[in-house]
Every structure is written in C-alpha cells, then in structure tokens.
Amino acid sequence: ISAPVGGANREGGRKRSFDPCRDLRLMARTDSRLSGTLPFLLYALIVLGHLFLCRLIIAYQAQPPPEQLTAQTVLAAIGHLGSDALAVSIVALLTLAIARGSAAAAATFMALAAGYLMLTGAINVGVMRVYNQPATINLLSYGDFLNLSGLASLTKYMTRADRLVLGLAMVLTASFALLPAVRRWRSLGGPAVAWAVVLAALPALVALPLHALLYGDGDSRGRNANAGWRLAMSAIAPPSGRAVQVSDPDLLDPFETYALKSVISPPAIREAHIRNVLVVVLESVGTDYLDSAAAPNLNRLKANAAYFPNTFAPMASSPMSLFSLMAGMYPPVSPRAIPMVEPEFPATTLLESLGSSGRRTAVFSANWGFMDFPRYLKGRAGHLEEIPDDRQCEDCSFASLRHWITQSGQPFAALLWTYRTHYPYGADPSRIAGNPKLAVSRYIAGIRETDRQVGELVAWLEQNGRLDDTLVVIVGDHGEAFLQHGTQSHGNDVYRETVRVPLMLVNKRMFSGVVDPSPVRLIDVAPTLLSLARVPAPETFQGLDLTKPLRPRRVFFAAAWLHLVMGFQEGRMKYNYYYVTDQLQAFDIVRDPNETVDIADRLAPAERAAVVHRIMNWKAAVDSKTEAVRSAPRRR
C-alpha cells in the first residue's frame, strides 16, 4: 500500500509515501523480510474460526435429543476453545520466527501446521461422536482410519455436516499450500495485522481460564485438549503411568483361586459322551441384554444349560477376546492385539486341541477381515469361511455352518462368530453416531435377529439327531456401552456394561438349568470345554477348568485404546485404575451394580496402595507369562 501524504517530503530526491508495513517494521526494528509473514496472522484467525466451528458441532451433537443450537451450546464451544487458541497462537509466533530467515519457509510451515490443526479438528467431529474421546494413534489404528486403502472406514461414519467441515479443512489446507507463490505479502497492511494479533490472543486469554473453571478434572481437560496436540502426544509421548510396574513378592499370586463346589456334575460329564463342540460367539452382547426379552430362544436354552452370567472379558475388544477364547490366556495389556500383530504367536489353541482329538474343525463369520482374524486362524482350523456381505447376509454364516456339518458324520468342533450386533448394528453409521436412542433400538433388533438364528440352528441340530451329543456354547466376546458412563460402543473403559458377558454351556444330558453366579473369565472357557470333551489342555492355558471346585479369587480386565485403565473385581468390590493419571475408582457392586457411586475416597491409604500394587502385579505377571510363551517354539 503506497499513498502520498501531505506535501512533497523528499529524501534523496524521492517522494516519501506512507507505508504502514514499513513503519511497523521500523518500529519493531526487525528484518525487512518480516513483512512477508504478517498476513499469516490473519490466516491464523481463519484457522481458529474453523476450529471453533468444529467445537460448536461437537458441543451440539453431545446434547440429548432434540438437538438445538442454544446459548449454552455456544458457551460450551467457547469454553473448550482455549487450547485451540493457544495452539494457533504458537503456530503464528513460530511462523514469525521462521519468516526472519525465509518467507517461503514460513509459508510452508504455516501450510503444514495450520492444515494439520484443521484436519485433526475436523476428524474429531466424527471421532468424538462415536467414542466421546479425541483421536489418538491407538484409536485411529484400531478403527482402521490409518489404512488409506480403506478410507471408507472413516467416511462411512460421517454425517453430511462432518463431510462439509472436513471438506472445508481440506480446501483451506490447499490454499495455505499456495502461499509461497504469493509475492505481494504486504497487500493486507500493518493495521490489519496488529488487530489480528490482538484477536488471536484474546480467545486464548478468555477461554483458557473459563475452561479451567468449568472443566477442572483431568479427564475433561484431556478430552477437550486441542485435537492436533492430543494426537501428536499420543504418537511421540506414549502414556507413562505413575505406578511402578514391578511384581510385588509380598502380594498373593494374581491367579489365586478359592474353593467352590462346581455346578457341573462329574457323573453327568462321563455319561454325556460329547462328540461335537459348537461355540457361538455373540458379538458385543453383554449379560444384561442376553437376559432381556430380546432373546427368548437363548433364554429357553438355559433350562438345559449351565449358566455363568458373571463372565468377564479381559478387554472389551474382539481381537483380545478371540485370543483369550482360543489360547486360554490373558492378552498383554496393550492396544496391539496378538491376532492382528502376531498371528503366529506360538500358543496352542482350543481348535487345535479339539482337532488333534480327531474332530473336524471350522470357523464361520460374517466379517473377519476388518480385524485380520484369518491370518491368526489360518492353520489353526481345518476350514475357515468368511461371508463377505457382513451386514445383509449373516444368515449365510449359519447356512454355511449347517452345510459343513452335513458333509461328514465325523465329530466336529466349530466356532461361529456373529456380527450383526457390532457397531453400527447393521444401520447407516452416520445415523447411529451420536444418536443413542436409535443405536439402542438397532442393537436390540440385532440381538433379536441373532437370537432367532441361534434358535433355528439348535432346532436344526435336534431335528438331525445331533443335539444330544453336541455341546453348544453361547458366549459374548464383550459388552456394549450406550453412554452409561459417557461413551458409546466398546473398548474405551472397563465398566461392567462392556466387560461382563454371558457364558452358557448347553446340553440336556449334562445340565438342567444350573446357574453359577461366581465371577469367571473368558480364559476359563477353553480349559472347561476341553475337559468336557475329554481332551488334555495345553500347558500354556492360564484359565481354570470350571468343572473343578476352584474359582478365580479375582477377575482382571483392562482397556488400552483411549487411555490405559486396568481393574479387577473381588467379592462385592470392583476397582478401576487409570494408570496415567493415577486415579482409582471403587464400587460396591452389590449396592451399586451400575457403578454410579465411586467410594474410592473411603479407602485407607494402605488399602488403596494394595489395590494398585495388586493390579500392577497382575499386569507384570501377564507380561511375563506372555513373553515366556512367545519365546517358545510353535507347536502344530
């Protein structure tokens, strides 16, 4: 900008003009190249506005229906904007520093940094809707969002508003990439830049204290941190907890047992002559939903079953549960599931043991591919069949199983893993996300349909004279959350709605409706089934044979995707320990089965320390046992 002012002021025979950018440079006594970076501060305001839009949508979708844009929604978005404003201010200041050396380098930095902030903010609009937590490397990897060849895994969960915000972020990012080609940086002028600095700093000064007052607990601060910062920290600074991870010799073995008379009668086992074993895994079905009116056929099966309603998954994750069911072991406390990252893990599995006894083995599922299960199961079962159309033809899995059974009169052992009740429950993901009422409705519909299929399968076995000598096992891999504790789906926490699953052993020759309410574990399923089938269990199994008069004194569980949380249930007490923040929760599940009243503050310091040390002792023991098996040669 150049304009004559007043008279003909001359310096060296040339007319002097009013130049705000030049005057600002002189006042700041900086290098002349600084003027080339001043417009970046205006772009910083654009980035901040975009991030505020993301915050507003997240706050809007977090409201219970009917969703309305209210003043409270706007205030919530402003209250969470502080970390975004701070991040944008840091980017702007770094850009100014880089500009002293090169305007092109500053433009490149601005393009990368601003684009990263906007893209992570836009992605979090969808991620927060599903998980109620910001994106982390663990979560993106689990959700297959990092697989660029399967980008639909991200876009299928996005609503129209999500796509609009993400598209806006990509357009603005592309525009920043063109900044180095712009030569006339001074076209915006100094006064505009000065106001930009003030406006960029003002939200941070207002929002950060407001956020501290409104959201003082560590979990809220972490959840509402800047999306880009949170994602970067999850990659370059993995969580490191405050507890010391060592085995404490003064504590009892975490695999300690106590005596309890088994509900399974030994004479009945000897007289049953079990030839076939059929395991049906109910995807994402917790005990409460199996006990409901949505599963009439499954409830009728209890009359000829031994029912264990308090079975606990080691982690609310299908890959982890598959490993526990097959290998009879606790998975290591890590977001890296062994079936996905170590498919050749040298532990003899349930199907391999049953196959060695002369039984045909097979696995059926409507969808294995999304968890890389085929790589783990390859070679461990004689037949592996996946129905590609996972949401519209789960009946095909049951039909394929029936066809496979009829191909031979040889005894068989088969595993059928359902899928219809997995999020998003066979519906449009963009409609399910953030709509708990619709999610529950679709989920219950999925349970009803799975219940019908299981009922028809059992009736078919009876009609074909195969039911009496077949042990039918109904088990859940994990439960499902519907915002009871702020999250939807599973894998994020260890509350009972996600880790407590049903276990039912069905055979009318052996059982007549007995119920064992004692807490047991998924790792106990494999040794129990081998015992009932009269097959020796591998030495690597960590679980108990539930036909024997022993039960685990404590059942442990963990979650390692969004944050590392571990816990156990012993008697009437249940403990959840957040490893990074050193927060302990305690619940009396007899009085408070839904875990709504945390009574950890009533624990004496010594009792609290003992609980934490016991949890860490269990983790150390599991890591040690896993490493011992890992270093052993694979047996086929």
PDB file of N, CA and C in Angstrom, residues 348-400:
ATOM      1  N   THR A 348      -0.798 -73.029  21.613  1.00  0.00           N
ATOM      2  CA  THR A 348      -1.772 -73.991  21.096  1.00  0.00           C
ATOM      3  C   THR A 348      -3.183 -73.536  21.458  1.00  0.00           C
ATOM      4  N   THR A 349      -4.085 -73.595  20.499  1.00  0.00           N
ATOM      5  CA  THR A 349      -5.418 -73.045  20.694  1.00  0.00           C
ATOM      6  C   THR A 349      -6.452 -74.146  20.957  1.00  0.00           C
ATOM      7  N   LEU A 350      -7.636 -73.689  21.338  1.00  0.00           N
ATOM      8  CA  LEU A 350      -8.757 -74.587  21.596  1.00  0.00           C
ATOM      9  C   LEU A 350      -9.066 -75.439  20.367  1.00  0.00           C
ATOM     10  N   LEU A 351      -9.156 -74.820  19.189  1.00  0.00           N
ATOM     11  CA  LEU A 351      -9.499 -75.575  17.980  1.00  0.00           C
ATOM     12  C   LEU A 351      -8.409 -76.564  17.612  1.00  0.00           C
ATOM     13  N   GLU A 352      -7.160 -76.178  17.811  1.00  0.00           N
ATOM     14  CA  GLU A 352      -6.065 -77.107  17.522  1.00  0.00           C
ATOM     15  C   GLU A 352      -6.138 -78.319  18.445  1.00  0.00           C
ATOM     16  N   SER A 353      -6.442 -78.101  19.712  1.00  0.00           N
ATOM     17  CA  SER A 353      -6.543 -79.218  20.657  1.00  0.00           C
ATOM     18  C   SER A 353      -7.712 -80.122  20.304  1.00  0.00           C
ATOM     19  N   LEU A 354      -8.853 -79.543  19.963  1.00  0.00           N
ATOM     20  CA  LEU A 354     -10.008 -80.356  19.583  1.00  0.00           C
ATOM     21  C   LEU A 354      -9.744 -81.080  18.266  1.00  0.00           C
ATOM     22  N   GLY A 355      -9.032 -80.419  17.353  1.00  0.00           N
ATOM     23  CA  GLY A 355      -8.689 -81.067  16.089  1.00  0.00           C
ATOM     24  C   GLY A 355      -7.755 -82.246  16.274  1.00  0.00           C
ATOM     25  N   SER A 356      -6.845 -82.157  17.248  1.00  0.00           N
ATOM     26  CA  SER A 356      -5.915 -83.259  17.498  1.00  0.00           C
ATOM     27  C   SER A 356      -6.610 -84.485  18.069  1.00  0.00           C
ATOM     28  N   SER A 357      -7.859 -84.304  18.544  1.00  0.00           N
ATOM     29  CA  SER A 357      -8.614 -85.434  19.098  1.00  0.00           C
ATOM     30  C   SER A 357      -9.455 -86.141  18.040  1.00  0.00           C
ATOM     31  N   GLY A 358      -9.267 -85.801  16.757  1.00  0.00           N
ATOM     32  CA  GLY A 358      -9.985 -86.471  15.676  1.00  0.00           C
ATOM     33  C   GLY A 358     -11.222 -85.748  15.206  1.00  0.00           C
ATOM     34  N   ARG A 359     -11.443 -84.534  15.661  1.00  0.00           N
ATOM     35  CA  ARG A 359     -12.619 -83.780  15.250  1.00  0.00           C
ATOM     36  C   ARG A 359     -12.305 -82.868  14.062  1.00  0.00           C
ATOM     37  N   ARG A 360     -13.275 -82.750  13.150  1.00  0.00           N
ATOM     38  CA  ARG A 360     -13.150 -81.720  12.108  1.00  0.00           C
ATOM     39  C   ARG A 360     -13.302 -80.349  12.768  1.00  0.00           C
ATOM     40  N   THR A 361     -12.577 -79.365  12.291  1.00  0.00           N
ATOM     41  CA  THR A 361     -12.657 -78.023  12.881  1.00  0.00           C
ATOM     42  C   THR A 361     -12.954 -76.997  11.794  1.00  0.00           C
ATOM     43  N   ALA A 362     -13.673 -75.944  12.169  1.00  0.00           N
ATOM     44  CA  ALA A 362     -14.014 -74.892  11.216  1.00  0.00           C
ATOM     45  C   ALA A 362     -14.378 -73.621  11.965  1.00  0.00           C
ATOM     46  N   VAL A 363     -14.260 -72.508  11.259  1.00  0.00           N
ATOM     47  CA  VAL A 363     -14.636 -71.198  11.793  1.00  0.00           C
ATOM     48  C   VAL A 363     -15.521 -70.504  10.755  1.00  0.00           C
ATOM     49  N   PHE A 364     -16.617 -69.916  11.226  1.00  0.00           N
ATOM     50  CA  PHE A 364     -17.537 -69.193  10.349  1.00  0.00           C
ATOM     51  C   PHE A 364     -17.791 -67.803  10.929  1.00  0.00           C
ATOM     52  N   SER A 365     -17.828 -66.808  10.046  1.00  0.00           N
ATOM     53  CA  SER A 365     -18.139 -65.451  10.481  1.00  0.00           C
ATOM     54  C   SER A 365     -18.639 -64.641   9.304  1.00  0.00           C
ATOM     55  N   ALA A 366     -19.443 -63.628   9.610  1.00  0.00           N
ATOM     56  CA  ALA A 366     -19.904 -62.719   8.572  1.00  0.00           C
ATOM     57  C   ALA A 366     -18.847 -61.681   8.213  1.00  0.00           C
ATOM     58  N   ASN A 367     -17.890 -61.469   9.102  1.00  0.00           N
ATOM     59  CA  ASN A 367     -16.865 -60.459   8.799  1.00  0.00           C
ATOM     60  C   ASN A 367     -15.655 -60.670   9.694  1.00  0.00           C
ATOM     61  N   TRP A 368     -14.609 -61.285   9.149  1.00  0.00           N
ATOM     62  CA  TRP A 368     -13.347 -61.421   9.877  1.00  0.00           C
ATOM     63  C   TRP A 368     -12.341 -60.373   9.430  1.00  0.00           C
ATOM     64  N   GLY A 369     -12.446 -59.945   8.198  1.00  0.00           N
ATOM     65  CA  GLY A 369     -11.362 -59.191   7.585  1.00  0.00           C
ATOM     66  C   GLY A 369     -10.981 -57.921   8.305  1.00  0.00           C
ATOM     67  N   PHE A 370     -11.962 -57.233   8.913  1.00  0.00           N
ATOM     68  CA  PHE A 370     -11.649 -55.932   9.492  1.00  0.00           C
ATOM     69  C   PHE A 370     -10.729 -56.053  10.700  1.00  0.00           C
ATOM     70  N   MET A 371     -10.545 -57.246  11.236  1.00  0.00           N
ATOM     71  CA  MET A 371      -9.646 -57.429  12.369  1.00  0.00           C
ATOM     72  C   MET A 371      -8.486 -58.373  12.029  1.00  0.00           C
ATOM     73  N   ASP A 372      -8.321 -58.707  10.751  1.00  0.00           N
ATOM     74  CA  ASP A 372      -7.228 -59.580  10.327  1.00  0.00           C
ATOM     75  C   ASP A 372      -7.270 -60.942  11.009  1.00  0.00           C
ATOM     76  N   PHE A 373      -8.465 -61.408  11.372  1.00  0.00           N
ATOM     77  CA  PHE A 373      -8.567 -62.698  12.042  1.00  0.00           C
ATOM     78  C   PHE A 373      -8.093 -63.869  11.182  1.00  0.00           C
ATOM     79  N   PRO A 374      -8.319 -63.836   9.864  1.00  0.00           N
ATOM     80  CA  PRO A 374      -7.908 -65.010   9.075  1.00  0.00           C
ATOM     81  C   PRO A 374      -6.421 -65.339   9.213  1.00  0.00           C
ATOM     82  N   ARG A 375      -5.573 -64.333   9.353  1.00  0.00           N
ATOM     83  CA  ARG A 375      -4.141 -64.609   9.486  1.00  0.00           C
ATOM     84  C   ARG A 375      -3.856 -65.381  10.774  1.00  0.00           C
ATOM     85  N   TYR A 376      -4.578 -65.071  11.834  1.00  0.00           N
ATOM     86  CA  TYR A 376      -4.368 -65.767  13.100  1.00  0.00           C
ATOM     87  C   TYR A 376      -4.961 -67.173  13.069  1.00  0.00           C
ATOM     88  N   LEU A 377      -6.113 -67.330  12.414  1.00  0.00           N
ATOM     89  CA  LEU A 377      -6.806 -68.610  12.427  1.00  0.00           C
ATOM     90  C   LEU A 377      -6.305 -69.569  11.352  1.00  0.00           C
ATOM     91  N   LYS A 378      -5.585 -69.038  10.377  1.00  0.00           N
ATOM     92  CA  LYS A 378      -5.078 -69.895   9.311  1.00  0.00           C
ATOM     93  C   LYS A 378      -4.146 -70.956   9.890  1.00  0.00           C
ATOM     94  N   GLY A 379      -4.428 -72.205   9.597  1.00  0.00           N
ATOM     95  CA  GLY A 379      -3.620 -73.296  10.109  1.00  0.00           C
ATOM     96  C   GLY A 379      -4.073 -73.788  11.473  1.00  0.00           C
ATOM     97  N   ARG A 380      -4.939 -73.025  12.143  1.00  0.00           N
ATOM     98  CA  ARG A 380      -5.437 -73.446  13.459  1.00  0.00           C
ATOM     99  C   ARG A 380      -6.798 -74.121  13.349  1.00  0.00           C
ATOM    100  N   ALA A 381      -7.440 -74.006  12.190  1.00  0.00           N
ATOM    101  CA  ALA A 381      -8.729 -74.660  11.954  1.00  0.00           C
ATOM    102  C   ALA A 381      -8.697 -75.283  10.565  1.00  0.00           C
ATOM    103  N   GLY A 382      -9.389 -76.418  10.422  1.00  0.00           N
ATOM    104  CA  GLY A 382      -9.375 -77.102   9.136  1.00  0.00           C
ATOM    105  C   GLY A 382     -10.102 -76.345   8.052  1.00  0.00           C
ATOM    106  N   HIS A 383     -11.124 -75.578   8.436  1.00  0.00           N
ATOM    107  CA  HIS A 383     -11.918 -74.853   7.448  1.00  0.00           C
ATOM    108  C   HIS A 383     -12.187 -73.458   7.981  1.00  0.00           C
ATOM    109  N   LEU A 384     -11.955 -72.482   7.140  1.00  0.00           N
ATOM    110  CA  LEU A 384     -12.193 -71.089   7.527  1.00  0.00           C
ATOM    111  C   LEU A 384     -13.028 -70.446   6.440  1.00  0.00           C
ATOM    112  N   GLU A 385     -14.240 -70.011   6.806  1.00  0.00           N
ATOM    113  CA  GLU A 385     -15.140 -69.454   5.809  1.00  0.00           C
ATOM    114  C   GLU A 385     -15.639 -68.098   6.268  1.00  0.00           C
ATOM    115  N   GLU A 386     -15.487 -67.118   5.389  1.00  0.00           N
ATOM    116  CA  GLU A 386     -15.968 -65.766   5.681  1.00  0.00           C
ATOM    117  C   GLU A 386     -17.012 -65.381   4.660  1.00  0.00           C
ATOM    118  N   ILE A 387     -18.156 -64.929   5.132  1.00  0.00           N
ATOM    119  CA  ILE A 387     -19.207 -64.437   4.247  1.00  0.00           C
ATOM    120  C   ILE A 387     -18.927 -62.959   3.987  1.00  0.00           C
ATOM    121  N   PRO A 388     -18.686 -62.564   2.748  1.00  0.00           N
ATOM    122  CA  PRO A 388     -18.250 -61.182   2.505  1.00  0.00           C
ATOM    123  C   PRO A 388     -19.298 -60.128   2.809  1.00  0.00           C
ATOM    124  N   ASP A 389     -20.586 -60.420   2.566  1.00  0.00           N
ATOM    125  CA  ASP A 389     -21.622 -59.415   2.776  1.00  0.00           C
ATOM    126  C   ASP A 389     -22.032 -59.433   4.238  1.00  0.00           C
ATOM    127  N   ASP A 390     -21.278 -58.695   5.081  1.00  0.00           N
ATOM    128  CA  ASP A 390     -21.389 -58.883   6.519  1.00  0.00           C
ATOM    129  C   ASP A 390     -22.693 -58.388   7.113  1.00  0.00           C
ATOM    130  N   ARG A 391     -23.330 -57.385   6.524  1.00  0.00           N
ATOM    131  CA  ARG A 391     -24.494 -56.809   7.200  1.00  0.00           C
ATOM    132  C   ARG A 391     -25.816 -57.357   6.684  1.00  0.00           C
ATOM    133  N   GLN A 392     -25.860 -57.877   5.485  1.00  0.00           N
ATOM    134  CA  GLN A 392     -27.129 -58.272   4.910  1.00  0.00           C
ATOM    135  C   GLN A 392     -27.291 -59.782   4.817  1.00  0.00           C
ATOM    136  N   CYS A 393     -26.252 -60.544   5.122  1.00  0.00           N
ATOM    137  CA  CYS A 393     -26.364 -61.987   4.949  1.00  0.00           C
ATOM    138  C   CYS A 393     -25.688 -62.740   6.085  1.00  0.00           C
ATOM    139  N   GLU A 394     -25.969 -62.360   7.328  1.00  0.00           N
ATOM    140  CA  GLU A 394     -25.437 -63.156   8.418  1.00  0.00           C
ATOM    141  C   GLU A 394     -26.104 -64.531   8.444  1.00  0.00           C
ATOM    142  N   ASP A 395     -27.317 -64.642   7.883  1.00  0.00           N
ATOM    143  CA  ASP A 395     -27.947 -65.953   7.745  1.00  0.00           C
ATOM    144  C   ASP A 395     -27.055 -66.904   6.957  1.00  0.00           C
ATOM    145  N   CYS A 396     -26.250 -66.338   6.038  1.00  0.00           N
ATOM    146  CA  CYS A 396     -25.380 -67.186   5.220  1.00  0.00           C
ATOM    147  C   CYS A 396     -24.349 -67.911   6.081  1.00  0.00           C
ATOM    148  N   SER A 397     -23.872 -67.262   7.148  1.00  0.00           N
ATOM    149  CA  SER A 397     -22.910 -67.911   8.037  1.00  0.00           C
ATOM    150  C   SER A 397     -23.529 -69.140   8.684  1.00  0.00           C
ATOM    151  N   PHE A 398     -24.764 -68.995   9.166  1.00  0.00           N
ATOM    152  CA  PHE A 398     -25.452 -70.121   9.792  1.00  0.00           C
ATOM    153  C   PHE A 398     -25.755 -71.204   8.764  1.00  0.00           C
ATOM    154  N   ALA A 399     -26.128 -70.784   7.546  1.00  0.00           N
ATOM    155  CA  ALA A 399     -26.409 -71.773   6.497  1.00  0.00           C
ATOM    156  C   ALA A 399     -25.136 -72.527   6.111  1.00  0.00           C
ATOM    157  N   SER A 400     -24.012 -71.817   6.020  1.00  0.00           N
ATOM    158  CA  SER A 400     -22.743 -72.464   5.678  1.00  0.00           C
ATOM    159  C   SER A 400     -22.325 -73.457   6.764  1.00  0.00           C
TER     160      SER A 400
END
